[in-house]
Short mmCIF file of N, CA and C in Angstrom, two decimals:
data_model
loop_
_atom_site.label_atom_id
_atom_site.label_comp_id
_atom_site.label_asym_id
_atom_site.label_seq_id
_atom_site.Cartn_x
_atom_site.Cartn_y
_atom_site.Cartn_z
N UNK K 1 87.94 87.08 114.40
CA UNK K 1 87.53 88.47 114.39
C UNK K 1 88.22 89.24 113.28
N UNK K 2 89.49 88.95 113.03
CA UNK K 2 90.21 89.64 111.97
C UNK K 2 89.68 89.30 110.60
N UNK K 3 89.01 88.16 110.46
CA UNK K 3 88.46 87.77 109.17
C UNK K 3 87.34 88.71 108.73
N UNK K 4 86.71 89.40 109.66
CA UNK K 4 85.62 90.30 109.33
C UNK K 4 86.07 91.69 108.95
N UNK K 5 87.35 91.99 109.09
CA UNK K 5 87.87 93.32 108.76
C UNK K 5 88.12 93.39 107.26
N UNK K 6 87.58 94.40 106.58
CA UNK K 6 87.85 94.52 105.15
C UNK K 6 89.32 94.88 104.90
N UNK K 7 89.98 94.06 104.11
CA UNK K 7 91.41 94.21 103.89
C UNK K 7 91.77 95.45 103.07
N UNK K 8 90.81 95.99 102.33
CA UNK K 8 91.11 97.16 101.52
C UNK K 8 91.26 98.43 102.35
N UNK K 9 91.09 98.30 103.65
CA UNK K 9 91.38 99.44 104.52
C UNK K 9 92.90 99.63 104.62
N UNK K 10 93.66 98.57 104.35
CA UNK K 10 95.12 98.66 104.42
C UNK K 10 95.67 99.63 103.37
N UNK K 11 95.29 99.51 102.07
CA UNK K 11 95.77 100.51 101.12
C UNK K 11 95.27 101.92 101.43
N UNK K 12 94.07 102.03 101.98
CA UNK K 12 93.52 103.33 102.37
C UNK K 12 94.41 103.98 103.43
N UNK K 13 94.78 103.21 104.42
CA UNK K 13 95.65 103.71 105.49
C UNK K 13 97.04 104.03 104.95
N UNK K 14 97.59 103.14 104.11
CA UNK K 14 98.92 103.37 103.54
C UNK K 14 98.94 104.62 102.67
N UNK K 15 97.89 104.82 101.87
CA UNK K 15 97.86 106.01 101.03
C UNK K 15 97.86 107.27 101.90
N UNK K 16 97.04 107.29 102.92
CA UNK K 16 96.97 108.46 103.79
C UNK K 16 98.27 108.67 104.56
N UNK K 17 98.94 107.58 104.90
CA UNK K 17 100.25 107.71 105.55
C UNK K 17 101.26 108.34 104.59
N UNK K 18 101.18 107.97 103.31
CA UNK K 18 102.07 108.54 102.31
C UNK K 18 101.79 110.02 102.09
N UNK K 19 100.52 110.39 102.06
CA UNK K 19 100.17 111.80 101.90
C UNK K 19 100.63 112.60 103.11
N UNK K 20 100.62 111.98 104.28
CA UNK K 20 101.07 112.65 105.50
C UNK K 20 102.59 112.77 105.56
N UNK K 21 103.29 112.15 104.62
CA UNK K 21 104.74 112.30 104.56
C UNK K 21 105.54 111.14 105.12
N UNK K 22 104.88 110.05 105.46
CA UNK K 22 105.57 108.90 106.04
C UNK K 22 106.57 108.27 105.08
N UNK K 23 106.31 108.34 103.77
CA UNK K 23 107.17 107.72 102.77
C UNK K 23 108.05 108.75 102.05
N UNK K 24 108.17 109.92 102.59
CA UNK K 24 108.96 110.97 101.95
C UNK K 24 108.10 111.83 101.05
N UNK K 25 108.72 112.83 100.45
CA UNK K 25 107.94 113.76 99.63
C UNK K 25 107.86 113.34 98.17
N UNK K 26 108.82 112.61 97.67
CA UNK K 26 108.80 112.16 96.28
C UNK K 26 109.01 113.30 95.31
N UNK K 27 109.05 112.98 94.02
CA UNK K 27 109.23 114.03 93.02
C UNK K 27 108.00 114.94 92.95
N UNK K 28 108.23 116.22 92.92
CA UNK K 28 107.17 117.23 92.88
C UNK K 28 106.19 117.11 94.05
N UNK K 29 106.66 116.61 95.19
CA UNK K 29 105.82 116.49 96.37
C UNK K 29 104.86 115.32 96.35
N UNK K 30 104.96 114.44 95.35
CA UNK K 30 104.08 113.28 95.23
C UNK K 30 104.83 112.03 95.64
N UNK K 31 104.58 111.50 96.83
CA UNK K 31 105.32 110.31 97.26
C UNK K 31 105.02 109.09 96.40
N UNK K 32 103.88 109.05 95.73
CA UNK K 32 103.48 107.88 94.95
C UNK K 32 104.18 107.81 93.61
N UNK K 33 104.87 108.88 93.20
CA UNK K 33 105.62 108.89 91.95
C UNK K 33 107.07 108.47 92.15
N UNK K 34 107.44 108.12 93.38
CA UNK K 34 108.81 107.71 93.69
C UNK K 34 109.09 106.35 93.04
N UNK K 35 110.14 106.28 92.23
CA UNK K 35 110.52 105.02 91.60
C UNK K 35 111.22 104.15 92.63
N UNK K 36 110.74 102.91 92.73
CA UNK K 36 111.37 101.99 93.68
C UNK K 36 112.12 100.87 92.96
N UNK K 37 111.86 100.72 91.65
CA UNK K 37 112.52 99.66 90.90
C UNK K 37 112.57 100.07 89.43
N UNK K 38 113.72 99.95 88.83
CA UNK K 38 113.87 100.20 87.40
C UNK K 38 114.63 99.02 86.80
N UNK K 39 114.06 98.43 85.77
CA UNK K 39 114.68 97.28 85.12
C UNK K 39 114.86 97.56 83.64
N UNK K 40 116.05 97.26 83.12
CA UNK K 40 116.27 97.31 81.68
C UNK K 40 115.72 96.05 81.05
N UNK K 41 114.95 96.21 80.01
CA UNK K 41 114.30 95.07 79.36
C UNK K 41 115.09 94.66 78.12
N UNK K 42 114.87 93.44 77.67
CA UNK K 42 115.57 92.93 76.49
C UNK K 42 115.20 93.74 75.25
N UNK K 43 114.05 94.36 75.25
CA UNK K 43 113.61 95.15 74.10
C UNK K 43 114.36 96.48 74.00
N UNK K 44 115.10 96.80 75.05
CA UNK K 44 115.80 98.08 75.08
C UNK K 44 115.05 99.12 75.88
N UNK K 45 113.80 98.83 76.20
CA UNK K 45 113.00 99.74 77.01
C UNK K 45 113.36 99.60 78.47
N UNK K 46 112.77 100.45 79.26
CA UNK K 46 113.02 100.44 80.69
C UNK K 46 111.70 100.35 81.44
N UNK K 47 111.61 99.41 82.37
CA UNK K 47 110.43 99.25 83.21
C UNK K 47 110.69 99.92 84.55
N UNK K 48 109.80 100.83 84.92
CA UNK K 48 109.92 101.52 86.20
C UNK K 48 108.68 101.25 87.04
N UNK K 49 108.88 100.81 88.26
CA UNK K 49 107.79 100.57 89.20
C UNK K 49 107.83 101.67 90.25
N UNK K 50 106.71 102.38 90.37
CA UNK K 50 106.64 103.45 91.37
C UNK K 50 105.97 102.93 92.63
N UNK K 51 106.06 103.71 93.68
CA UNK K 51 105.43 103.35 94.95
C UNK K 51 103.92 103.25 94.78
N UNK K 52 103.35 104.14 93.96
CA UNK K 52 101.91 104.08 93.69
C UNK K 52 101.51 102.81 92.96
N UNK K 53 102.33 102.40 91.99
CA UNK K 53 102.07 101.15 91.28
C UNK K 53 102.09 99.96 92.24
N UNK K 54 103.06 99.97 93.13
CA UNK K 54 103.16 98.88 94.11
C UNK K 54 101.94 98.85 95.03
N UNK K 55 101.47 100.02 95.44
CA UNK K 55 100.28 100.08 96.29
C UNK K 55 99.07 99.53 95.57
N UNK K 56 98.95 99.80 94.28
CA UNK K 56 97.83 99.26 93.50
C UNK K 56 97.93 97.74 93.40
N UNK K 57 99.12 97.22 93.19
CA UNK K 57 99.31 95.76 93.13
C UNK K 57 98.94 95.12 94.46
N UNK K 58 99.34 95.73 95.56
CA UNK K 58 98.98 95.22 96.89
C UNK K 58 97.46 95.23 97.05
N UNK K 59 96.81 96.32 96.61
CA UNK K 59 95.35 96.41 96.72
C UNK K 59 94.67 95.34 95.88
N UNK K 60 95.21 95.03 94.70
CA UNK K 60 94.63 93.98 93.87
C UNK K 60 94.76 92.61 94.52
N UNK K 61 95.90 92.36 95.15
CA UNK K 61 96.07 91.08 95.87
C UNK K 61 95.09 90.98 97.04
N UNK K 62 94.91 92.07 97.77
CA UNK K 62 93.95 92.07 98.86
C UNK K 62 92.51 91.94 98.35
N UNK K 63 92.25 92.52 97.19
CA UNK K 63 90.94 92.38 96.55
C UNK K 63 90.65 90.92 96.25
N UNK K 64 91.63 90.19 95.77
CA UNK K 64 91.46 88.76 95.52
C UNK K 64 91.08 88.02 96.80
N UNK K 65 91.76 88.34 97.89
CA UNK K 65 91.44 87.69 99.18
C UNK K 65 90.02 88.05 99.61
N UNK K 66 89.62 89.30 99.37
CA UNK K 66 88.26 89.71 99.71
C UNK K 66 87.21 88.93 98.90
N UNK K 67 87.50 88.67 97.64
CA UNK K 67 86.57 87.88 96.82
C UNK K 67 86.45 86.47 97.37
N UNK K 68 87.58 85.90 97.77
CA UNK K 68 87.54 84.55 98.35
C UNK K 68 86.74 84.58 99.66
N UNK K 69 86.94 85.63 100.46
CA UNK K 69 86.17 85.75 101.71
C UNK K 69 84.68 85.89 101.46
N UNK K 70 84.31 86.46 100.32
CA UNK K 70 82.90 86.69 100.01
C UNK K 70 82.14 85.38 99.78
N UNK K 71 82.84 84.28 99.56
CA UNK K 71 82.16 83.01 99.32
C UNK K 71 81.61 82.40 100.60
N UNK K 72 82.01 82.96 101.74
CA UNK K 72 81.46 82.47 103.00
C UNK K 72 80.01 82.92 103.13
N UNK K 73 79.23 82.13 103.83
CA UNK K 73 77.86 82.54 104.12
C UNK K 73 77.70 82.66 105.62
N UNK K 74 76.73 83.42 106.01
CA UNK K 74 76.47 83.61 107.43
C UNK K 74 76.46 85.07 107.80
N UNK K 75 76.23 85.31 109.09
CA UNK K 75 76.11 86.70 109.56
C UNK K 75 77.44 87.44 109.50
N UNK K 76 78.56 86.74 109.61
CA UNK K 76 79.86 87.40 109.55
C UNK K 76 80.10 87.99 108.16
N UNK K 77 79.60 87.34 107.12
CA UNK K 77 79.80 87.87 105.77
C UNK K 77 78.97 89.13 105.56
N UNK K 78 77.82 89.22 106.18
CA UNK K 78 77.00 90.43 106.07
C UNK K 78 77.71 91.61 106.71
N UNK K 79 78.31 91.38 107.86
CA UNK K 79 79.07 92.43 108.53
C UNK K 79 80.28 92.83 107.70
N UNK K 80 80.95 91.85 107.10
CA UNK K 80 82.10 92.13 106.25
C UNK K 80 81.70 92.99 105.06
N UNK K 81 80.57 92.69 104.44
CA UNK K 81 80.10 93.49 103.30
C UNK K 81 79.73 94.90 103.73
N UNK K 82 79.14 95.02 104.89
CA UNK K 82 78.78 96.33 105.41
C UNK K 82 80.03 97.17 105.67
N UNK K 83 81.04 96.56 106.27
CA UNK K 83 82.29 97.27 106.53
C UNK K 83 83.02 97.62 105.23
N UNK K 84 82.95 96.74 104.24
CA UNK K 84 83.55 97.04 102.94
C UNK K 84 82.85 98.24 102.29
N UNK K 85 81.55 98.33 102.49
CA UNK K 85 80.81 99.48 101.97
C UNK K 85 81.27 100.76 102.65
N UNK K 86 81.51 100.70 103.96
CA UNK K 86 82.01 101.87 104.68
C UNK K 86 83.39 102.28 104.18
N UNK K 87 84.24 101.30 103.87
CA UNK K 87 85.57 101.60 103.33
C UNK K 87 85.43 102.31 101.99
N UNK K 88 84.54 101.83 101.13
CA UNK K 88 84.33 102.50 99.85
C UNK K 88 83.82 103.93 100.05
N UNK K 89 82.88 104.11 100.96
CA UNK K 89 82.35 105.45 101.23
C UNK K 89 83.47 106.37 101.74
N UNK K 90 84.36 105.84 102.57
CA UNK K 90 85.49 106.64 103.05
C UNK K 90 86.39 107.04 101.88
N UNK K 91 86.65 106.10 100.96
CA UNK K 91 87.42 106.43 99.76
C UNK K 91 86.73 107.55 98.97
N UNK K 92 85.43 107.40 98.76
CA UNK K 92 84.69 108.36 97.95
C UNK K 92 84.68 109.75 98.58
N UNK K 93 84.41 109.81 99.87
CA UNK K 93 84.38 111.10 100.57
C UNK K 93 85.75 111.75 100.53
N UNK K 94 86.79 110.98 100.77
CA UNK K 94 88.14 111.54 100.73
C UNK K 94 88.50 112.01 99.32
N UNK K 95 88.12 111.24 98.32
CA UNK K 95 88.41 111.62 96.93
C UNK K 95 87.74 112.96 96.59
N UNK K 96 86.52 113.16 97.08
CA UNK K 96 85.79 114.38 96.77
C UNK K 96 86.22 115.59 97.60
N UNK K 97 86.73 115.35 98.81
CA UNK K 97 86.95 116.47 99.73
C UNK K 97 88.40 116.76 100.08
N UNK K 98 89.33 115.84 99.82
CA UNK K 98 90.71 116.03 100.26
C UNK K 98 91.60 116.24 99.04
N UNK K 99 92.35 117.33 99.06
CA UNK K 99 93.21 117.66 97.92
C UNK K 99 94.27 116.58 97.66
N UNK K 100 94.83 115.98 98.69
CA UNK K 100 95.87 114.97 98.52
C UNK K 100 95.36 113.67 97.92
N UNK K 101 94.04 113.51 97.84
CA UNK K 101 93.46 112.28 97.30
C UNK K 101 93.06 112.41 95.84
N UNK K 102 93.46 113.49 95.20
CA UNK K 102 93.08 113.70 93.80
C UNK K 102 94.15 113.19 92.85
N UNK K 103 94.56 111.96 93.06
CA UNK K 103 95.56 111.35 92.18
C UNK K 103 94.97 110.12 91.52
N UNK K 104 95.60 109.70 90.45
CA UNK K 104 95.12 108.50 89.76
C UNK K 104 95.29 107.26 90.63
N UNK K 105 96.32 107.24 91.46
CA UNK K 105 96.53 106.09 92.36
C UNK K 105 95.34 105.95 93.30
N UNK K 106 94.94 107.06 93.91
CA UNK K 106 93.81 107.01 94.85
C UNK K 106 92.52 106.66 94.11
N UNK K 107 92.33 107.21 92.92
CA UNK K 107 91.13 106.90 92.15
C UNK K 107 91.06 105.41 91.84
N UNK K 108 92.16 104.80 91.43
CA UNK K 108 92.18 103.36 91.13
C UNK K 108 91.89 102.56 92.39
N UNK K 109 92.45 102.97 93.53
CA UNK K 109 92.16 102.29 94.79
C UNK K 109 90.67 102.39 95.12
N UNK K 110 90.08 103.55 94.86
CA UNK K 110 88.65 103.73 95.12
C UNK K 110 87.82 102.82 94.22
N UNK K 111 88.20 102.68 92.96
CA UNK K 111 87.48 101.78 92.05
C UNK K 111 87.61 100.33 92.51
N UNK K 112 88.79 99.95 92.98
CA UNK K 112 88.97 98.60 93.52
C UNK K 112 88.04 98.38 94.72
N UNK K 113 87.92 99.39 95.58
CA UNK K 113 87.02 99.28 96.73
C UNK K 113 85.56 99.15 96.28
N UNK K 114 85.18 99.89 95.23
CA UNK K 114 83.82 99.77 94.69
C UNK K 114 83.59 98.37 94.13
N UNK K 115 84.56 97.86 93.39
CA UNK K 115 84.43 96.50 92.84
C UNK K 115 84.35 95.47 93.96
N UNK K 116 85.06 95.71 95.06
CA UNK K 116 84.98 94.81 96.21
C UNK K 116 83.56 94.76 96.76
N UNK K 117 82.94 95.92 96.88
CA UNK K 117 81.56 95.97 97.39
C UNK K 117 80.62 95.25 96.42
N UNK K 118 80.70 95.59 95.15
CA UNK K 118 79.80 94.99 94.17
C UNK K 118 80.02 93.49 94.03
N UNK K 119 81.27 93.08 93.92
CA UNK K 119 81.58 91.65 93.76
C UNK K 119 81.24 90.88 95.03
N UNK K 120 81.50 91.48 96.19
CA UNK K 120 81.19 90.80 97.44
C UNK K 120 79.72 90.48 97.58
N UNK K 121 78.87 91.46 97.28
CA UNK K 121 77.44 91.22 97.35
C UNK K 121 76.99 90.23 96.28
N UNK K 122 77.54 90.35 95.08
CA UNK K 122 77.16 89.44 94.00
C UNK K 122 77.54 88.00 94.31
N UNK K 123 78.75 87.80 94.78
CA UNK K 123 79.21 86.44 95.10
C UNK K 123 78.39 85.88 96.26
N UNK K 124 78.10 86.69 97.25
CA UNK K 124 77.31 86.23 98.39
C UNK K 124 75.90 85.84 97.98
N UNK K 125 75.31 86.62 97.11
CA UNK K 125 73.96 86.30 96.65
C UNK K 125 73.96 85.00 95.87
N UNK K 126 74.94 84.82 95.00
CA UNK K 126 75.04 83.58 94.23
C UNK K 126 75.30 82.39 95.15
N UNK K 127 76.16 82.57 96.15
CA UNK K 127 76.44 81.48 97.10
C UNK K 127 75.20 81.15 97.92
N UNK K 128 74.46 82.17 98.31
CA UNK K 128 73.25 81.94 99.11
C UNK K 128 72.19 81.22 98.30
N UNK K 129 72.09 81.51 97.01
CA UNK K 129 71.12 80.82 96.16
C UNK K 129 71.43 79.34 96.06
N UNK K 130 72.69 78.99 96.10
CA UNK K 130 73.06 77.58 96.01
C UNK K 130 72.81 76.85 97.33
N UNK K 131 72.78 77.60 98.44
CA UNK K 131 72.53 76.99 99.74
C UNK K 131 71.06 76.69 99.98
N UNK K 132 70.18 77.33 99.23
CA UNK K 132 68.75 77.14 99.41
C UNK K 132 68.32 75.92 98.62
N UNK K 133 67.64 75.01 99.30
CA UNK K 133 67.12 73.83 98.61
C UNK K 133 65.62 73.80 98.76
N UNK K 134 64.96 73.45 97.73
CA UNK K 134 63.51 73.36 97.74
C UNK K 134 63.12 71.91 97.60
N UNK K 135 62.38 71.41 98.57
CA UNK K 135 61.95 70.02 98.52
C UNK K 135 60.51 69.93 98.08
N UNK K 136 60.18 68.82 97.47
CA UNK K 136 58.79 68.58 97.05
C UNK K 136 58.08 67.85 98.17
N UNK K 137 56.93 68.36 98.45
CA UNK K 137 56.15 67.71 99.53
C UNK K 137 54.87 67.19 99.01
#
């Protein structure tokens, strides 16, 4: 049953939890700009990883799992694609209507959700075409 749940709902929930203040207020009231890791590089530059960057990396890893899940065929994959579409619509509606969702982090998460929907349907269609065999009679 858990295999049918779109995994990109996890970054959606985490982002909203951050906007609600679960991860602190961060600099200028933006929890996603909070630096969680800073590394000095051999070039002399400094690499800084923010909470928002980490959330995007997590979403990309979950996106990969969603693509692998899209290779399944059957009625469960249709439900999974439908639920992924609902997740994207939730991202889109929140982006358009909620002030706290007007950040680049949320926009990138929304684009990842859109790519999940498009890639999921594309992979499923290609997989279904390979499952169809035509015999000569």
